[in-house]
Tab-separated table of C-alpha atoms and ligand atoms in Angstrom:
chain	number	residue	atom	x	y	z
A	1	MET	CA	0.000	0.000	0.000
A	2	ASP	CA	2.901	2.433	0.708
A	3	ASP	CA	3.786	3.169	-2.946
A	4	MET	CA	0.141	3.816	-3.756
A	5	ILE	CA	-0.167	6.070	-0.691
A	6	ARG	CA	2.810	8.150	-1.836
A	7	LYS	CA	1.406	8.273	-5.374
A	8	ALA	CA	-2.021	9.419	-4.143
A	9	ALA	CA	-0.434	12.088	-1.913
A	10	ALA	CA	1.631	13.412	-4.850
A	11	ASP	CA	-1.383	13.409	-7.185
A	12	LEU	CA	-3.527	15.228	-4.613
A	13	ALA	CA	-0.765	17.791	-3.983
A	14	ALA	CA	-0.671	18.482	-7.740
A	15	SER	CA	-4.469	18.672	-8.102
A	16	ARG	CA	-6.201	22.025	-8.535
A	17	HIS	CA	-9.779	20.721	-8.756
A	18	ALA	CA	-10.438	17.362	-7.134
A	19	VAL	CA	-13.893	15.815	-6.740
A	20	ALA	CA	-14.840	12.788	-4.620
A	21	LEU	CA	-17.457	10.123	-5.342
A	22	THR	CA	-18.340	8.215	-2.171
A	23	GLY	CA	-20.428	5.169	-1.301
A	24	ALA	CA	-21.526	3.256	1.774
A	25	GLY	CA	-17.985	1.985	2.419
A	26	ILE	CA	-16.785	5.374	3.684
A	27	SER	CA	-19.367	5.180	6.494
A	28	VAL	CA	-18.530	1.612	7.566
A	29	GLU	CA	-16.006	2.890	10.125
A	30	SER	CA	-18.835	5.067	11.516
A	31	GLY	CA	-20.880	1.965	12.299
A	32	ILE	CA	-23.175	1.995	9.251
A	33	PRO	CA	-22.981	-1.328	7.365
A	34	PRO	CA	-22.514	-1.334	3.591
A	35	PHE	CA	-25.305	-2.599	1.337
A	36	ARG	CA	-23.349	-5.343	-0.449
A	37	GLY	CA	-20.666	-7.772	0.626
A	38	LYS	CA	-20.123	-9.425	3.999
A	39	GLY	CA	-22.486	-8.070	6.676
A	40	GLY	CA	-24.199	-5.877	4.080
A	41	LEU	CA	-27.750	-4.611	4.571
A	42	TRP	CA	-28.915	-6.346	1.410
A	43	GLU	CA	-27.879	-9.703	2.915
A	44	LYS	CA	-30.729	-9.270	5.409
A	45	VAL	CA	-33.252	-7.221	3.435
A	46	ASP	CA	-34.150	-7.737	-0.245
A	47	PRO	CA	-33.514	-4.322	-1.884
A	48	MET	CA	-35.756	-5.098	-4.837
A	49	VAL	CA	-38.632	-5.572	-2.392
A	50	PHE	CA	-38.034	-3.267	0.565
A	51	GLY	CA	-35.843	-0.721	-1.205
A	52	ASN	CA	-38.444	-0.228	-3.927
A	53	ILE	CA	-40.912	2.681	-4.089
A	54	GLU	CA	-43.798	0.414	-5.208
A	55	THR	CA	-43.502	-1.689	-2.058
A	56	PHE	CA	-43.362	1.474	0.052
A	57	GLU	CA	-46.527	2.870	-1.576
A	58	ARG	CA	-48.307	-0.459	-1.008
A	59	GLU	CA	-47.037	-1.278	2.508
A	60	PRO	CA	-45.339	1.751	4.104
A	61	ALA	CA	-45.558	0.322	7.646
A	62	LYS	CA	-43.718	-2.836	6.566
A	63	VAL	CA	-40.890	-0.943	4.834
A	64	TRP	CA	-40.556	1.318	7.878
A	65	GLU	CA	-40.406	-1.772	10.110
A	66	VAL	CA	-37.993	-3.816	7.985
A	67	LEU	CA	-35.657	-1.165	6.571
A	68	ILE	CA	-36.112	2.468	7.544
A	69	LYS	CA	-36.374	2.196	11.350
A	70	ASP	CA	-33.045	0.357	11.805
A	71	LEU	CA	-31.234	2.543	9.275
A	72	LYS	CA	-32.577	5.653	11.063
A	73	GLU	CA	-31.207	4.405	14.403
A	74	LEU	CA	-27.763	3.679	12.878
A	75	VAL	CA	-27.624	7.095	11.178
A	76	ASP	CA	-28.816	8.939	14.318
A	77	GLN	CA	-25.851	7.497	16.257
A	78	ALA	CA	-23.232	7.767	13.479
A	79	ARG	CA	-20.453	10.368	13.522
A	80	PRO	CA	-17.873	11.183	10.804
A	81	ASN	CA	-14.783	8.934	10.763
A	82	ASP	CA	-11.254	9.731	9.510
A	83	GLY	CA	-12.370	9.023	5.942
A	84	HIS	CA	-15.011	11.792	6.065
A	85	LYS	CA	-12.638	14.075	8.000
A	86	GLY	CA	-9.914	13.539	5.399
A	87	LEU	CA	-12.219	14.746	2.607
A	88	ALA	CA	-13.207	17.758	4.727
A	89	ARG	CA	-9.499	18.586	5.235
A	90	LEU	CA	-8.884	18.305	1.488
A	91	GLU	CA	-11.594	20.951	1.031
A	92	GLU	CA	-9.942	23.191	3.651
A	93	LEU	CA	-6.694	22.828	1.669
A	94	ARG	CA	-8.659	23.954	-1.440
A	95	ILE	CA	-7.767	20.709	-3.223
A	96	LEU	CA	-11.247	19.124	-3.065
A	97	LYS	CA	-14.160	21.176	-4.413
A	98	THR	CA	-17.142	18.821	-4.328
A	99	VAL	CA	-18.265	15.520	-2.845
A	100	ILE	CA	-20.754	13.483	-4.863
A	101	THR	CA	-22.176	10.996	-2.387
A	102	GLN	CA	-24.514	8.027	-2.797
A	103	ASN	CA	-24.915	7.983	0.997
A	104	VAL	CA	-27.953	9.358	2.793
A	105	ASP	CA	-26.339	9.709	6.247
A	106	GLY	CA	-25.279	13.379	6.100
A	107	LEU	CA	-21.800	12.547	7.497
A	108	HIS	CA	-19.873	14.550	4.865
A	109	GLN	CA	-21.687	17.740	5.862
A	110	MET	CA	-21.181	16.878	9.541
A	111	ALA	CA	-17.428	16.439	8.863
A	112	GLY	CA	-17.301	19.925	7.294
A	113	ASN	CA	-17.562	19.513	3.507
A	114	THR	CA	-19.653	22.390	2.198
A	115	ASP	CA	-20.405	21.300	-1.384
A	116	VAL	CA	-22.033	17.859	-1.123
A	117	ILE	CA	-24.194	16.514	-3.943
A	118	GLU	CA	-26.590	13.940	-2.446
A	119	PHE	CA	-27.131	11.689	-5.432
A	120	HIS	CA	-29.622	9.475	-3.573
A	121	GLY	CA	-31.123	12.143	-1.330
A	122	ASN	CA	-30.799	11.872	2.429
A	123	CYS	CA	-32.540	10.399	5.449
A	124	ALA	CA	-32.142	13.486	7.635
A	125	TRP	CA	-35.592	14.637	6.398
A	126	GLN	CA	-38.981	12.996	6.045
A	127	ARG	CA	-41.425	14.161	3.360
A	128	CYS	CA	-45.240	13.881	3.523
A	129	MET	CA	-46.652	11.786	0.654
A	130	ASP	CA	-49.813	13.950	0.675
A	131	CYS	CA	-48.994	17.602	1.398
A	132	GLY	CA	-45.242	17.440	0.630
A	133	SER	CA	-44.134	19.160	3.861
A	134	ARG	CA	-40.681	18.146	5.166
A	135	ILE	CA	-39.956	17.255	8.791
A	136	PRO	CA	-36.499	16.515	10.302
A	137	THR	CA	-36.162	12.742	10.771
A	138	ALA	CA	-34.791	13.349	14.283
A	139	GLU	CA	-38.176	14.954	15.201
A	140	THR	CA	-40.279	12.190	13.614
A	141	ASP	CA	-42.313	10.108	16.068
A	142	ILE	CA	-41.843	6.476	15.051
A	143	SER	CA	-43.768	4.960	17.953
A	144	ARG	CA	-46.507	4.231	15.379
A	145	LEU	CA	-45.552	3.085	11.851
A	146	PRO	CA	-45.768	4.497	9.350
A	147	PRO	CA	-45.250	7.924	10.959
A	148	ARG	CA	-47.752	10.487	9.790
A	149	CYS	CA	-47.756	14.181	9.015
A	150	LYS	CA	-50.102	16.650	10.757
A	151	CYS	CA	-52.325	16.322	7.650
A	152	ASN	CA	-52.320	12.555	8.340
A	153	GLY	CA	-50.319	11.815	5.177
A	154	VAL	CA	-47.684	9.050	5.360
A	155	LEU	CA	-44.117	10.265	5.935
A	156	ARG	CA	-41.297	8.851	3.768
A	157	PRO	CA	-37.528	9.432	3.872
A	158	ASP	CA	-36.296	12.164	1.511
A	159	TRP	CA	-34.078	9.602	-0.247
A	160	VAL	CA	-34.286	7.919	-3.656
A	161	PHE	CA	-35.931	4.495	-3.568
A	162	PHE	CA	-35.198	1.942	-6.289
A	163	GLY	CA	-37.698	2.705	-9.050
A	164	GLU	CA	-37.326	6.482	-8.578
A	165	SER	CA	-35.093	8.812	-10.602
A	166	ILE	CA	-32.074	10.752	-9.356
A	167	PRO	CA	-33.028	14.362	-8.431
A	168	VAL	CA	-32.504	16.377	-11.640
A	169	ASN	CA	-30.377	19.054	-9.964
A	170	ALA	CA	-28.133	16.446	-8.300
A	171	MET	CA	-27.672	14.628	-11.608
A	172	HIS	CA	-26.830	17.817	-13.505
A	173	ARG	CA	-24.391	19.101	-10.885
A	174	ALA	CA	-22.694	15.708	-10.479
A	175	ARG	CA	-22.103	15.380	-14.230
A	176	GLN	CA	-20.709	18.923	-14.304
A	177	ALA	CA	-18.410	18.226	-11.327
A	178	ALA	CA	-17.155	14.973	-12.876
A	179	ALA	CA	-16.470	16.681	-16.205
A	180	SER	CA	-14.550	19.604	-14.679
A	181	CYS	CA	-12.266	17.885	-12.170
A	182	ASP	CA	-8.590	17.033	-12.716
A	183	LEU	CA	-8.735	14.237	-10.135
A	184	MET	CA	-11.588	12.032	-8.846
A	185	LEU	CA	-11.247	10.149	-5.547
A	186	VAL	CA	-13.657	7.182	-5.615
A	187	VAL	CA	-14.098	6.107	-1.996
A	188	GLY	CA	-16.068	3.133	-0.661
A	189	THR	CA	-18.360	2.296	-3.552
A	190	SER	CA	-18.889	-1.069	-5.260
A	191	ALA	CA	-19.579	0.937	-8.450
A	192	VAL	CA	-22.425	-1.333	-9.525
A	193	VAL	CA	-25.325	1.144	-9.355
A	194	GLN	CA	-25.916	3.511	-12.266
A	195	PRO	CA	-25.865	6.384	-12.981
A	196	ALA	CA	-23.596	7.144	-9.961
A	197	ALA	CA	-21.011	4.603	-11.166
A	198	TYR	CA	-20.771	6.494	-14.465
A	199	MET	CA	-19.355	9.634	-12.838
A	200	PRO	CA	-15.768	8.237	-12.770
A	201	VAL	CA	-16.139	7.398	-16.488
A	202	ILE	CA	-17.068	11.039	-17.200
A	203	ALA	CA	-14.067	12.167	-15.139
A	204	LYS	CA	-11.758	9.807	-17.055
A	205	GLN	CA	-13.136	11.009	-20.394
A	206	SER	CA	-12.259	14.531	-19.230
A	207	ASN	CA	-8.647	13.429	-18.627
A	208	ALA	CA	-8.924	13.434	-14.852
A	209	LYS	CA	-6.882	11.049	-12.744
A	210	VAL	CA	-9.223	8.491	-11.101
A	211	ILE	CA	-8.039	7.051	-7.775
A	212	GLU	CA	-10.025	4.410	-5.863
A	213	ILE	CA	-9.879	3.884	-2.102
A	214	ASN	CA	-11.444	0.533	-1.222
A	215	PRO	CA	-10.387	-2.738	0.470
A	216	GLN	CA	-11.643	-4.553	-2.660
A	217	ARG	CA	-11.331	-4.155	-6.432
A	218	THR	CA	-14.456	-2.953	-8.272
A	219	PRO	CA	-15.607	-2.940	-11.953
A	220	LEU	CA	-13.864	0.441	-12.229
A	221	THR	CA	-10.475	-0.852	-11.088
A	222	ARG	CA	-9.356	-2.453	-14.330
A	223	ASN	CA	-11.102	-0.287	-16.918
A	224	VAL	CA	-11.420	3.245	-15.504
A	225	SER	CA	-9.293	3.864	-12.416
A	226	ASP	CA	-5.651	4.862	-12.680
A	227	TYR	CA	-5.016	2.886	-9.500
A	228	LEU	CA	-6.591	1.473	-6.357
A	229	VAL	CA	-5.304	2.268	-2.873
A	230	LYS	CA	-6.366	-0.904	-1.062
A	231	GLY	CA	-7.625	-0.428	2.485
A	232	PRO	CA	-10.335	1.055	4.694
A	233	ALA	CA	-11.079	4.725	3.977
A	234	GLY	CA	-10.152	6.123	7.412
A	235	GLU	CA	-6.818	4.334	7.600
A	236	VAL	CA	-5.918	5.181	3.986
A	237	MET	CA	-6.843	8.866	4.349
A	238	ASN	CA	-4.659	9.147	7.451
A	239	ALA	CA	-1.741	7.490	5.635
A	240	ILE	CA	-2.178	9.818	2.625
A	241	PHE	CA	-2.159	12.882	4.885
A	242	ALA	CA	1.042	11.657	6.607
A	243	GLU	CA	2.669	11.957	3.145
A	244	LEU	CA	0.661	14.937	1.841
A	245	ASP	CA	1.586	17.131	4.813
A	246	LYS	CA	5.273	16.759	3.797
A	247	LEU	CA	4.490	18.011	0.276
A	248	LEU	CA	2.385	21.065	1.101
B	301	APR	N1	-13.546	1.815	3.549
B	301	APR	C1	-13.718	1.936	2.200
B	301	APR	N2	-14.489	1.107	1.461
B	301	APR	C2	-15.103	0.102	2.123
B	301	APR	C3	-14.973	-0.109	3.519
B	301	APR	C4	-14.156	0.805	4.236
B	301	APR	N3	-13.967	0.699	5.559
B	301	APR	N4	-15.715	-1.207	3.850
B	301	APR	C5	-16.288	-1.658	2.717
B	301	APR	N5	-15.914	-0.891	1.673
B	301	APR	C6	-16.300	-0.983	0.264
B	301	APR	C7	-16.727	-2.347	-0.202
B	301	APR	O1	-15.597	-3.095	-0.654
B	301	APR	C8	-17.669	-1.988	-1.379
B	301	APR	O2	-16.918	-1.842	-2.582
B	301	APR	O3	-17.430	-0.153	0.101
B	301	APR	C9	-18.242	-0.639	-0.972
B	301	APR	C10	-19.678	-0.719	-0.492
B	301	APR	O4	-20.457	-1.077	-1.600
B	301	APR	P1	-22.068	-1.025	-1.491
B	301	APR	O5	-22.486	-1.616	-0.212
B	301	APR	O6	-22.594	-1.580	-2.770
B	301	APR	O7	-22.407	0.529	-1.381
B	301	APR	P2	-22.559	1.572	-2.542
B	301	APR	O8	-21.523	1.373	-3.593
B	301	APR	O9	-22.642	2.904	-1.914
B	301	APR	O10	-24.009	1.215	-3.151
B	301	APR	C11	-24.529	2.102	-4.118
B	301	APR	O11	-26.648	0.968	-4.013
B	301	APR	O12	-28.233	-0.082	-2.769
B	301	APR	C12	-27.927	1.101	-3.389
B	301	APR	O13	-28.759	3.211	-2.814
B	301	APR	C13	-27.844	2.241	-2.405
B	301	APR	O14	-26.412	4.176	-2.548
B	301	APR	C14	-26.421	2.764	-2.567
B	301	APR	C15	-26.009	2.230	-3.930
């Protein structure tokens, strides 16, 4: 890993406009399990059933019971780890401009990144299916499921279910960010869900350097990424900064 760490530190030191694409893996060290792989959420819950908007519209109480309630509890307790903090420090150093995240946990903003594109929305807010009003998830009473709005409409997380489209503004801004960066850090994503997994391809087509941080290889590793720094995000970010601080 050391050579790759030194390489990543040198590439980041030379970057004038880096962008990050993150996935569930960056939040694993904050206690939120990934979706896929060992111990992943989708091992216990079928995403095509409980992660799908049609199931939610048909049986909101069940989806709240099986998926949303537990995820809400994990997110409520989660705090940024060294992976999130490393990206926030890269923004302070004016190297990183934008984080495109597939995560809905709000940990990048909590770590201090100020330009975060939430590709799949977030679970910090609930939205009424009837009147559209938005209520902070932390203030949502889940003693009865599904929770309801004052108008008695069913409340749903402000995230993107399978079967729904990516928010237009998020899609547009993410494509723009990917096309204008000179370096893309791809951290903690299995890169199997489109269109998020296409952002590194756009970056590559725009001659950016694409660097993955992940304990495992992904479909990007061979065909798109310049190289993979193998390891958990927090540990790798700390090792990169140990080198980067010598170069700045
Ligand atoms: N540090 C970095 N990466 C890690 C760590 C870690 N500590 N632990 C696991 N990983 C990697 C895994 O190797 C895997 O490649 O994080 C990735 C997690 O992949 P997924 O669980 O598929 O998460 P993600 O890529 O974000 O999924 C994309 O799929 O189900 C939908 O909407 C959901 O946004 C999600 C999307």
